[in-house]
Short mmCIF file of C-alpha atoms in Angstrom, two decimals:
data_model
loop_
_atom_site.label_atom_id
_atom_site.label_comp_id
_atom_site.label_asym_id
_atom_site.label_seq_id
_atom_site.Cartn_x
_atom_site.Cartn_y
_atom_site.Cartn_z
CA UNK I 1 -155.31 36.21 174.96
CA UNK I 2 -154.26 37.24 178.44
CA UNK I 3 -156.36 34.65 180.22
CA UNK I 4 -153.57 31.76 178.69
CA UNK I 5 -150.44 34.17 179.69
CA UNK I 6 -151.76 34.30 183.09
CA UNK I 7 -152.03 30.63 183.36
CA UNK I 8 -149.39 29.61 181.90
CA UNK I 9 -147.66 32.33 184.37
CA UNK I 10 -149.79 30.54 187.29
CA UNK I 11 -148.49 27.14 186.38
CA UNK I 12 -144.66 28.36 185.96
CA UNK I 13 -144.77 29.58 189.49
CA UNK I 14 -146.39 26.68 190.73
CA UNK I 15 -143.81 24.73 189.05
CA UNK I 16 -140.91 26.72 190.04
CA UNK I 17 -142.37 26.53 194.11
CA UNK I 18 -142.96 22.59 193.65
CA UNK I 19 -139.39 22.14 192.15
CA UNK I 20 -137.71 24.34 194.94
CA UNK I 21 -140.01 22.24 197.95
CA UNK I 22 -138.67 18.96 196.38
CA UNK I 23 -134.96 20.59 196.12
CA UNK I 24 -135.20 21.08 199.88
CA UNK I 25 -136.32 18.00 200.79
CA UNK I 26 -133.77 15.79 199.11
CA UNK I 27 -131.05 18.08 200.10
CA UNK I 28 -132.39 17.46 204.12
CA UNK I 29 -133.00 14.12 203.55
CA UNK I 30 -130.01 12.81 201.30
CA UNK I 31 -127.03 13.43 204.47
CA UNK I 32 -129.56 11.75 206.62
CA UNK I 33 -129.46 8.67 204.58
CA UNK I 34 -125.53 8.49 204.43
CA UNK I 35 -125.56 9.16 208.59
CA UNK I 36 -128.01 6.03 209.03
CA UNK I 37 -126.05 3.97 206.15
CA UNK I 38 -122.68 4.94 207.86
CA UNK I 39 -123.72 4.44 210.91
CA UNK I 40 -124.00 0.62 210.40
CA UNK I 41 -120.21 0.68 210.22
CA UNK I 42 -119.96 -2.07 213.36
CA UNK I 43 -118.74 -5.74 213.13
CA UNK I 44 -119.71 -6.77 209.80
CA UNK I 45 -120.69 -3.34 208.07
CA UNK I 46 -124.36 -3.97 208.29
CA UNK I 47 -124.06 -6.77 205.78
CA UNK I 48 -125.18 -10.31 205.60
CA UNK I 49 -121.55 -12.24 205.90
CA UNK I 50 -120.31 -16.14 206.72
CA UNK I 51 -121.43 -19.51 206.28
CA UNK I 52 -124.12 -21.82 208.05
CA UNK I 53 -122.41 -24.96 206.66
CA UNK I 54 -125.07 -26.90 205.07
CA UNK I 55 -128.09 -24.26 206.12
CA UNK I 56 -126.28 -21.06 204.59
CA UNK I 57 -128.71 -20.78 201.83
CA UNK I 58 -131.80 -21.59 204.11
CA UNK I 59 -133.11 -19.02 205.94
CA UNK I 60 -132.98 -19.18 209.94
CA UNK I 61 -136.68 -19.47 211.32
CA UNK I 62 -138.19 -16.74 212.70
CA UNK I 63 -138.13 -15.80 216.63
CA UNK I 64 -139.44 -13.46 219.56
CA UNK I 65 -136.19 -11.56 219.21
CA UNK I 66 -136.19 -11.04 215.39
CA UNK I 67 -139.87 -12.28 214.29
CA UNK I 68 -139.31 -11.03 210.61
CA UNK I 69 -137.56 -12.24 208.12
CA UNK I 70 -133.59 -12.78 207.35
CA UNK I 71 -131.44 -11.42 204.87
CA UNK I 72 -129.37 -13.56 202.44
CA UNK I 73 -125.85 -13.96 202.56
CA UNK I 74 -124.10 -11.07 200.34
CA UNK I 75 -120.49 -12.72 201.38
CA UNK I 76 -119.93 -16.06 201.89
CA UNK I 77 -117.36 -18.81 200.89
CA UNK I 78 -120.11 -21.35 200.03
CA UNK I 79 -121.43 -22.23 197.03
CA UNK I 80 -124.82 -22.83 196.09
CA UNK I 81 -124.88 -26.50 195.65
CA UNK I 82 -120.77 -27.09 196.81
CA UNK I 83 -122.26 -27.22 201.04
CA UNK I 84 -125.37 -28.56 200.02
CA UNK I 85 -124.70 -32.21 198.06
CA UNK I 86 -124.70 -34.35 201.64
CA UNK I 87 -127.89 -32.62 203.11
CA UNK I 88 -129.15 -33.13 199.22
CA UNK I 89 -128.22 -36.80 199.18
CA UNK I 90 -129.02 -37.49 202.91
CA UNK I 91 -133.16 -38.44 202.36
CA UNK I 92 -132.03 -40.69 199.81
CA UNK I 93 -129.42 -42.80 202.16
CA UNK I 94 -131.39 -42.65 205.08
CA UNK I 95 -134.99 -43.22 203.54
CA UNK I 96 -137.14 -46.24 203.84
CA UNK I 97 -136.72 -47.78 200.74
CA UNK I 98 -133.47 -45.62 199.94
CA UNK I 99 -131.69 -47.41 196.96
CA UNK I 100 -127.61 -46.92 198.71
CA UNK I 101 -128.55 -47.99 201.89
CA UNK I 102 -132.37 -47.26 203.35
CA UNK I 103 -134.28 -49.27 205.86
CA UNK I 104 -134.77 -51.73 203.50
CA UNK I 105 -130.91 -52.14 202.33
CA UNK I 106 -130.37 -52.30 205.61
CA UNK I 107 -132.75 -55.24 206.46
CA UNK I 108 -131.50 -57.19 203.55
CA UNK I 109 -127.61 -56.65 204.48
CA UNK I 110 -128.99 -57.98 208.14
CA UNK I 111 -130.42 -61.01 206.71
CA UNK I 112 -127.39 -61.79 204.40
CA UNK I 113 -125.21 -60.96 208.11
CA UNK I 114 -127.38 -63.59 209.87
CA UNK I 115 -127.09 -66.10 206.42
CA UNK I 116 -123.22 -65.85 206.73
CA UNK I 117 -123.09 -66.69 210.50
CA UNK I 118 -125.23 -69.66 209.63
CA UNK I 119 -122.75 -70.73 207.35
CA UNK I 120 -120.23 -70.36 209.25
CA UNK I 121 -121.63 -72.77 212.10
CA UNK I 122 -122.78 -74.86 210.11
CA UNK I 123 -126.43 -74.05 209.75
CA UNK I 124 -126.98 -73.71 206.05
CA UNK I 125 -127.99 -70.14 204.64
CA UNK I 126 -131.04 -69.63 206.68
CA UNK I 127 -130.25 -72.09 209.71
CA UNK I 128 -129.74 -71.34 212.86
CA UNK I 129 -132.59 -67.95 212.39
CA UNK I 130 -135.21 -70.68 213.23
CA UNK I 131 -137.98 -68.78 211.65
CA UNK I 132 -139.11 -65.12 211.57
CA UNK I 133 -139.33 -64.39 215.34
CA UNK I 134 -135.75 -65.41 215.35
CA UNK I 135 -135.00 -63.17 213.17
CA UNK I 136 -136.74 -60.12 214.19
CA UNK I 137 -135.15 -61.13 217.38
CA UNK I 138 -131.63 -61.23 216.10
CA UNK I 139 -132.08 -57.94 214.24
CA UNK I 140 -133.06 -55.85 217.37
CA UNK I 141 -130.19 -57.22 219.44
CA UNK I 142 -127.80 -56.47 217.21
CA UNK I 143 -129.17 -53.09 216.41
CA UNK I 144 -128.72 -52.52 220.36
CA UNK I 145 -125.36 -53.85 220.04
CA UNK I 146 -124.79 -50.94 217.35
CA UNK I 147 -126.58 -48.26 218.74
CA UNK I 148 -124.56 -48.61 222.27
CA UNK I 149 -121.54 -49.18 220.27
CA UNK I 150 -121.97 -46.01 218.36
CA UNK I 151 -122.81 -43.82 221.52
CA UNK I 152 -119.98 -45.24 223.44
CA UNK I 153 -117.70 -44.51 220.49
CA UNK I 154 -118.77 -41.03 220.00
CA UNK I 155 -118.63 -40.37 223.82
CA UNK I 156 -114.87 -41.40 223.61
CA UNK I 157 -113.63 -39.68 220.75
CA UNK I 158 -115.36 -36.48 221.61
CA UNK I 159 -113.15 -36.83 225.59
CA UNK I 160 -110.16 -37.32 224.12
CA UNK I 161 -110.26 -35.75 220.86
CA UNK I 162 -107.23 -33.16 220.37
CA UNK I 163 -107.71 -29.98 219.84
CA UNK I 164 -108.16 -27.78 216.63
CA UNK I 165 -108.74 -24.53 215.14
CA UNK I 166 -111.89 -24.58 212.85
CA UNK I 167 -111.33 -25.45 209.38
CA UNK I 168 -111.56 -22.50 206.67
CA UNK I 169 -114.97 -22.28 205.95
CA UNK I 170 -114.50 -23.27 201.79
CA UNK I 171 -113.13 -26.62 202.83
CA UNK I 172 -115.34 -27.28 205.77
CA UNK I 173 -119.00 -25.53 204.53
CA UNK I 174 -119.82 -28.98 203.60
CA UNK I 175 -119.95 -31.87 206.72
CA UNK I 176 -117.20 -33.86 206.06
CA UNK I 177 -117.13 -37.92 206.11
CA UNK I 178 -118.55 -39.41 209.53
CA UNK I 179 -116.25 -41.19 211.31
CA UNK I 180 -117.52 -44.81 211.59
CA UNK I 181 -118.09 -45.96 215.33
CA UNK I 182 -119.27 -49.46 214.17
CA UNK I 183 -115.72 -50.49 213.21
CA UNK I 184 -114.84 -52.27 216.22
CA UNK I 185 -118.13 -54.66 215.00
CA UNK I 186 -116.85 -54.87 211.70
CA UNK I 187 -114.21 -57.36 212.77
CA UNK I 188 -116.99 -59.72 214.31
CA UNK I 189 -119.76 -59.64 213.00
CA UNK I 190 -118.75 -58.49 209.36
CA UNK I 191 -119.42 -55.24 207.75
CA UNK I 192 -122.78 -56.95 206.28
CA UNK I 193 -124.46 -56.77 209.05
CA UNK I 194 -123.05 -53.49 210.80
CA UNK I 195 -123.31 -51.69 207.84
CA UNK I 196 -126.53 -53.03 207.20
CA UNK I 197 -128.14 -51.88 210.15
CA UNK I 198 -126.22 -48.65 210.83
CA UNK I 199 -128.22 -47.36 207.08
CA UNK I 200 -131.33 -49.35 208.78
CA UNK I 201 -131.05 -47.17 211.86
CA UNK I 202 -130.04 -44.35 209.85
CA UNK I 203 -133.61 -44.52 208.14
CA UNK I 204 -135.13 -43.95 211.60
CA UNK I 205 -132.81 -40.45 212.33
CA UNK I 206 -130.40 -42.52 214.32
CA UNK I 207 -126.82 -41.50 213.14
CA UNK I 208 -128.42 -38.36 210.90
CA UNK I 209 -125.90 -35.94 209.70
CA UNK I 210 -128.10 -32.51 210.77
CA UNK I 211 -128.62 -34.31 213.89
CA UNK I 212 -130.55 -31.69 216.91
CA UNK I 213 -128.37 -29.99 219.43
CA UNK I 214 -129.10 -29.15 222.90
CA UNK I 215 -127.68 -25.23 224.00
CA UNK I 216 -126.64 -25.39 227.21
CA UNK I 217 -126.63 -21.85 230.08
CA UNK I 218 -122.86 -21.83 229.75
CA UNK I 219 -123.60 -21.69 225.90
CA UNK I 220 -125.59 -19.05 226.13
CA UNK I 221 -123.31 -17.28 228.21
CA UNK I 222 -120.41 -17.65 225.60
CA UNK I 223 -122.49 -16.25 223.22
CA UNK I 224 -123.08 -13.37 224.69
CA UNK I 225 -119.02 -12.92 225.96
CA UNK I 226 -118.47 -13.25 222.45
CA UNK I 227 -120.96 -10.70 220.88
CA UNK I 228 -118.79 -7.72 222.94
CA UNK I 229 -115.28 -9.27 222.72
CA UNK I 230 -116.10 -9.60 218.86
CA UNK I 231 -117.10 -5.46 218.77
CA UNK I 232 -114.33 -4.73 221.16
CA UNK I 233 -111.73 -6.67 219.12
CA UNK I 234 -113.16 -4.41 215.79
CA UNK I 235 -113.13 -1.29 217.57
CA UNK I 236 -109.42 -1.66 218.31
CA UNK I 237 -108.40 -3.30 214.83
CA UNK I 238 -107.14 -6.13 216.74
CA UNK I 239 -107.17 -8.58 213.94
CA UNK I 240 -104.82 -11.10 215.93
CA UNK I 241 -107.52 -11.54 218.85
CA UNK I 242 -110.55 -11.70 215.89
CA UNK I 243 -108.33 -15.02 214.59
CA UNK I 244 -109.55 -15.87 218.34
CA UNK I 245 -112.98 -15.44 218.15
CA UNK I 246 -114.30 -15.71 214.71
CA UNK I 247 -113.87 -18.12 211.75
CA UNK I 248 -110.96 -17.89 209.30
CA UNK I 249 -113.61 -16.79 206.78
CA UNK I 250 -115.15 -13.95 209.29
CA UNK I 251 -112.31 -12.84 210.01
CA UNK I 252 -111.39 -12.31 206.20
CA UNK I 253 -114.67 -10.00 205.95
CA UNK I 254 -113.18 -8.27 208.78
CA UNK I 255 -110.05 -7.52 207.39
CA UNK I 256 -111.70 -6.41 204.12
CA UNK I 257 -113.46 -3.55 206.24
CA UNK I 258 -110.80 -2.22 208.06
CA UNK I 259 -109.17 -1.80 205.07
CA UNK I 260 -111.82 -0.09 203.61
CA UNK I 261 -112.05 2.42 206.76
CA UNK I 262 -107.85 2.62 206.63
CA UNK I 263 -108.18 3.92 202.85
CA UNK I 264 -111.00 6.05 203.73
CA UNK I 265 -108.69 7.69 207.29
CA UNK I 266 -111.57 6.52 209.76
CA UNK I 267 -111.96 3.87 212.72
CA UNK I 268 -115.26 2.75 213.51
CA UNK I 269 -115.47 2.19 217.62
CA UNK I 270 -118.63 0.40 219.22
CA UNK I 271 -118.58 0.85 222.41
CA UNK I 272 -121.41 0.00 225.11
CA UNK I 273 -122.77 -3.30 224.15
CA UNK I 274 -124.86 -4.71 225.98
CA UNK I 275 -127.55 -7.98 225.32
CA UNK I 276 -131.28 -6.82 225.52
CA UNK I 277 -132.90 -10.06 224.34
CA UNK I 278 -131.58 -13.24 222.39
CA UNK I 279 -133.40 -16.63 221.89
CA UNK I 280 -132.15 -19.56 219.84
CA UNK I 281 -133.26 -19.50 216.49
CA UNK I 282 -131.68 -23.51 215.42
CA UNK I 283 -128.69 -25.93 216.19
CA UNK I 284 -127.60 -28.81 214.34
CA UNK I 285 -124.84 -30.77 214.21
CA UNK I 286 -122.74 -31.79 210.88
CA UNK I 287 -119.84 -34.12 211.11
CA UNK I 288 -117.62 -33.04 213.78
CA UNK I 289 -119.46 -29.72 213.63
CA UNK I 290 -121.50 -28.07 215.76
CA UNK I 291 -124.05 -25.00 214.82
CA UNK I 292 -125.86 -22.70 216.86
CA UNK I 293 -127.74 -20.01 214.90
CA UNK I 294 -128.89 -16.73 217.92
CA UNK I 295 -130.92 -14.08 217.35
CA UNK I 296 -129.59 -11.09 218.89
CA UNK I 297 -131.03 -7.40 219.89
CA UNK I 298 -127.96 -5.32 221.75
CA UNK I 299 -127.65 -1.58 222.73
CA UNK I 300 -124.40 -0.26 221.28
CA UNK I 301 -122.81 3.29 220.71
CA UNK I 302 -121.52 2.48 216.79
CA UNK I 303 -119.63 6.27 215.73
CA UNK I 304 -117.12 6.93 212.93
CA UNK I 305 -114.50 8.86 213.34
CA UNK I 306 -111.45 10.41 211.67
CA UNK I 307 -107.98 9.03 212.73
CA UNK I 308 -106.61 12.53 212.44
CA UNK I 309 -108.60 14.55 214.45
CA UNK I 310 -111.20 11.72 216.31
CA UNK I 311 -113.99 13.99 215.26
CA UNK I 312 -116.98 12.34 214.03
CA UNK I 313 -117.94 11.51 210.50
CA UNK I 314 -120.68 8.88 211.02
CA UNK I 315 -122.50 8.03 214.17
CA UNK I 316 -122.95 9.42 217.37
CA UNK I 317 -122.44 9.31 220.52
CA UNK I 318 -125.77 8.65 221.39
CA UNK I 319 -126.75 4.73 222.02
CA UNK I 320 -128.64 2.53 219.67
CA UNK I 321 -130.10 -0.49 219.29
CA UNK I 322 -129.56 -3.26 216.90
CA UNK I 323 -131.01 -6.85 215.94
CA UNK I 324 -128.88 -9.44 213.77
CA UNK I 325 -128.74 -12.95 213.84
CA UNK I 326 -124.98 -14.36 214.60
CA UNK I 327 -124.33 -18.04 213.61
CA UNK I 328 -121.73 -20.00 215.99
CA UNK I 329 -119.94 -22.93 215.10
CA UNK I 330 -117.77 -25.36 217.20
CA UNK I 331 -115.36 -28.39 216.60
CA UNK I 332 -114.40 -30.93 219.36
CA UNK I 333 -111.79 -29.65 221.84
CA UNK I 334 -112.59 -25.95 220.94
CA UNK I 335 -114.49 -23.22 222.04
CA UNK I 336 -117.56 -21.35 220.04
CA UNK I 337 -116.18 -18.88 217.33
CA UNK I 338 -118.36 -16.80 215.12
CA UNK I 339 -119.57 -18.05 212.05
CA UNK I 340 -122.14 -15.68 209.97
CA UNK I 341 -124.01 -12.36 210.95
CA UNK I 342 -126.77 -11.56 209.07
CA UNK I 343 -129.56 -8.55 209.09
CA UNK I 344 -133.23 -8.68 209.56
CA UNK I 345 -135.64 -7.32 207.47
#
């Protein structure tokens, strides 16, 4: 039957032409998709990298420079719940009727406070409080006391605190202990009633560990110093000035990439930068800790090239643009290093 031959004929060729147009198409587009995934070779490699201390597994909220959404960390030294257990457990201290020290503990340690300086005058338990005005009077003087106590304090040590290098992100992703500014009370007035209060006033966001920070111009301007020293110090494999500007942990990511281009006889150089548009995305404060997370769109000339012969195996010379979101972090007496990059979607 020669009308199924010439079909079947009809549909080979059809095939054979569909086949050969799909051929084509994956061998155009497949080098294409190696240039672009090369060509994020800059600071980082493209990837999501560091630690936000507490907030690494939270996602950064949105902003005008990078209104979608942020990729998760695919390297980073904390754990899942490791950085997470004080933010966790923080609610519980610091809420009203928190059972290790809320609003309420914190009432009741004032009234025992009160009861022992009664005692000690003289005044019975309760004497001396002369009813509840009294006390509601008592309790917001000394909570003044505390308050000024505690800002004075942290004014002081933050003046004349030494300086140090940022801790290794493993050991420090989680705030450590807060150093207690109501010590110099403790002698007087007994740590009833100071430690009663400080948990009271913690209950109101007085004291809180992820307390707000304000990001100053001159902050701003570090940033930005630091998103082309940080590309300049990559382009040159200058690992000794990235211990300078980036955590321990960053810089370990580093290393692990220039390594990877050594093995593979290639530099990456990124050369041009230069800030389009940034906004502050969060900062927060944990422990001695400071973190400022930036959203980030710079121009940049990101090429690969071969150490041999400097001709170009990824990249171009032609400038691009890029947006990522680059997490600071800063300890008392220190300057602002780089914490995390991470990629938009």
């Amino acid at each position: 039957m020669p009308g199924i031959w010439e079909t079947h004929m009809t549909f080979s060729l059809r095939s054979r032409k569909l086949f050969n147009t799909i051929a084509v198409v994956l061998a155009l587009a497949l080098p294409t998709a190696l240039t672009i995934s090369s060509a994020d070779a800059r600071a980082g490699g493209g990837m999501s990298s560091g630690s936000r201390g507490t907030r690494s597994y939270s996602a950064p909220p949105s902003t005008t420079t990078a209104p979608g959404s942020t990729s998760q960390f695919n390297r980073t030294y904390t754990q899942p719940g490791a950085g997470m257990n004080s933010a966790a457990s923080a609610p519980a201290r610091g809420g009203m009727f928190g059972r290790a020290g809320g609003f309420m503990g914190g009432l009741a340690a004032g009234f025992l406070g009160a009861g022992l300086l009664g005692m000690l005058f003289g005044g019975g338990l309760f004497g001396g409080l002369g009813g509840l005005s009294s006390i509601l009077g008592l309790i917001i003087q000394i909570a003044l006391v505390v308050l000024v106590v505690r800002l004075a304090m942290s004014w002081w040590q933050r003046r004349h605190a030494p300086r140090a290098a940022y801790a290794n992100a493993d050991t420090g992703a989680a705030p450590g202990p807060q150093t207690n500014h109501r010590s110099g009370l403790a002698g007087g007035l007994g740590g009833g009633l100071s430690g009663g209060l400080g948990g009271g006033l913690g209950g109101f966001g007085f004291g809180a560990n992820n307390a707000p920070l304000e990001i100053k111009p001159d902050d701003y301007e570090a940033f930005e110093r630091l998103l082309g020293d940080v590309q300049t110090a990559w382009s040159n494999e200058d690992v000794a000035k990235l211990h300078t500007l980036a955590t321990p942990e960053m810089v370990s990511y580093f290393e692990q990439d220039l390594a990877q281009n050594r093995a593979r006889n290639v530099v990456n150089k990124v050369t041009n930068v230069k800030l389009l548009q940034g906004d502050l995305a969060e900062a927060w404060r944990e422990g001695e800790t400071e973190y400022a997370t930036v959203a980030l769109r710079f121009a940049l000339t990101d090429k690969t090239v071969d150490r041999n012969t400097g001709a170009v195996v990824a990249g171009s010379e032609q400038p691009g643009e890029a947006t990522e979101i680059w997490t600071f972090a800063r300890r008392p007496g220190s300057g602002w290093e780089l914490s995390a990059i991470q990629q938009t979607n």
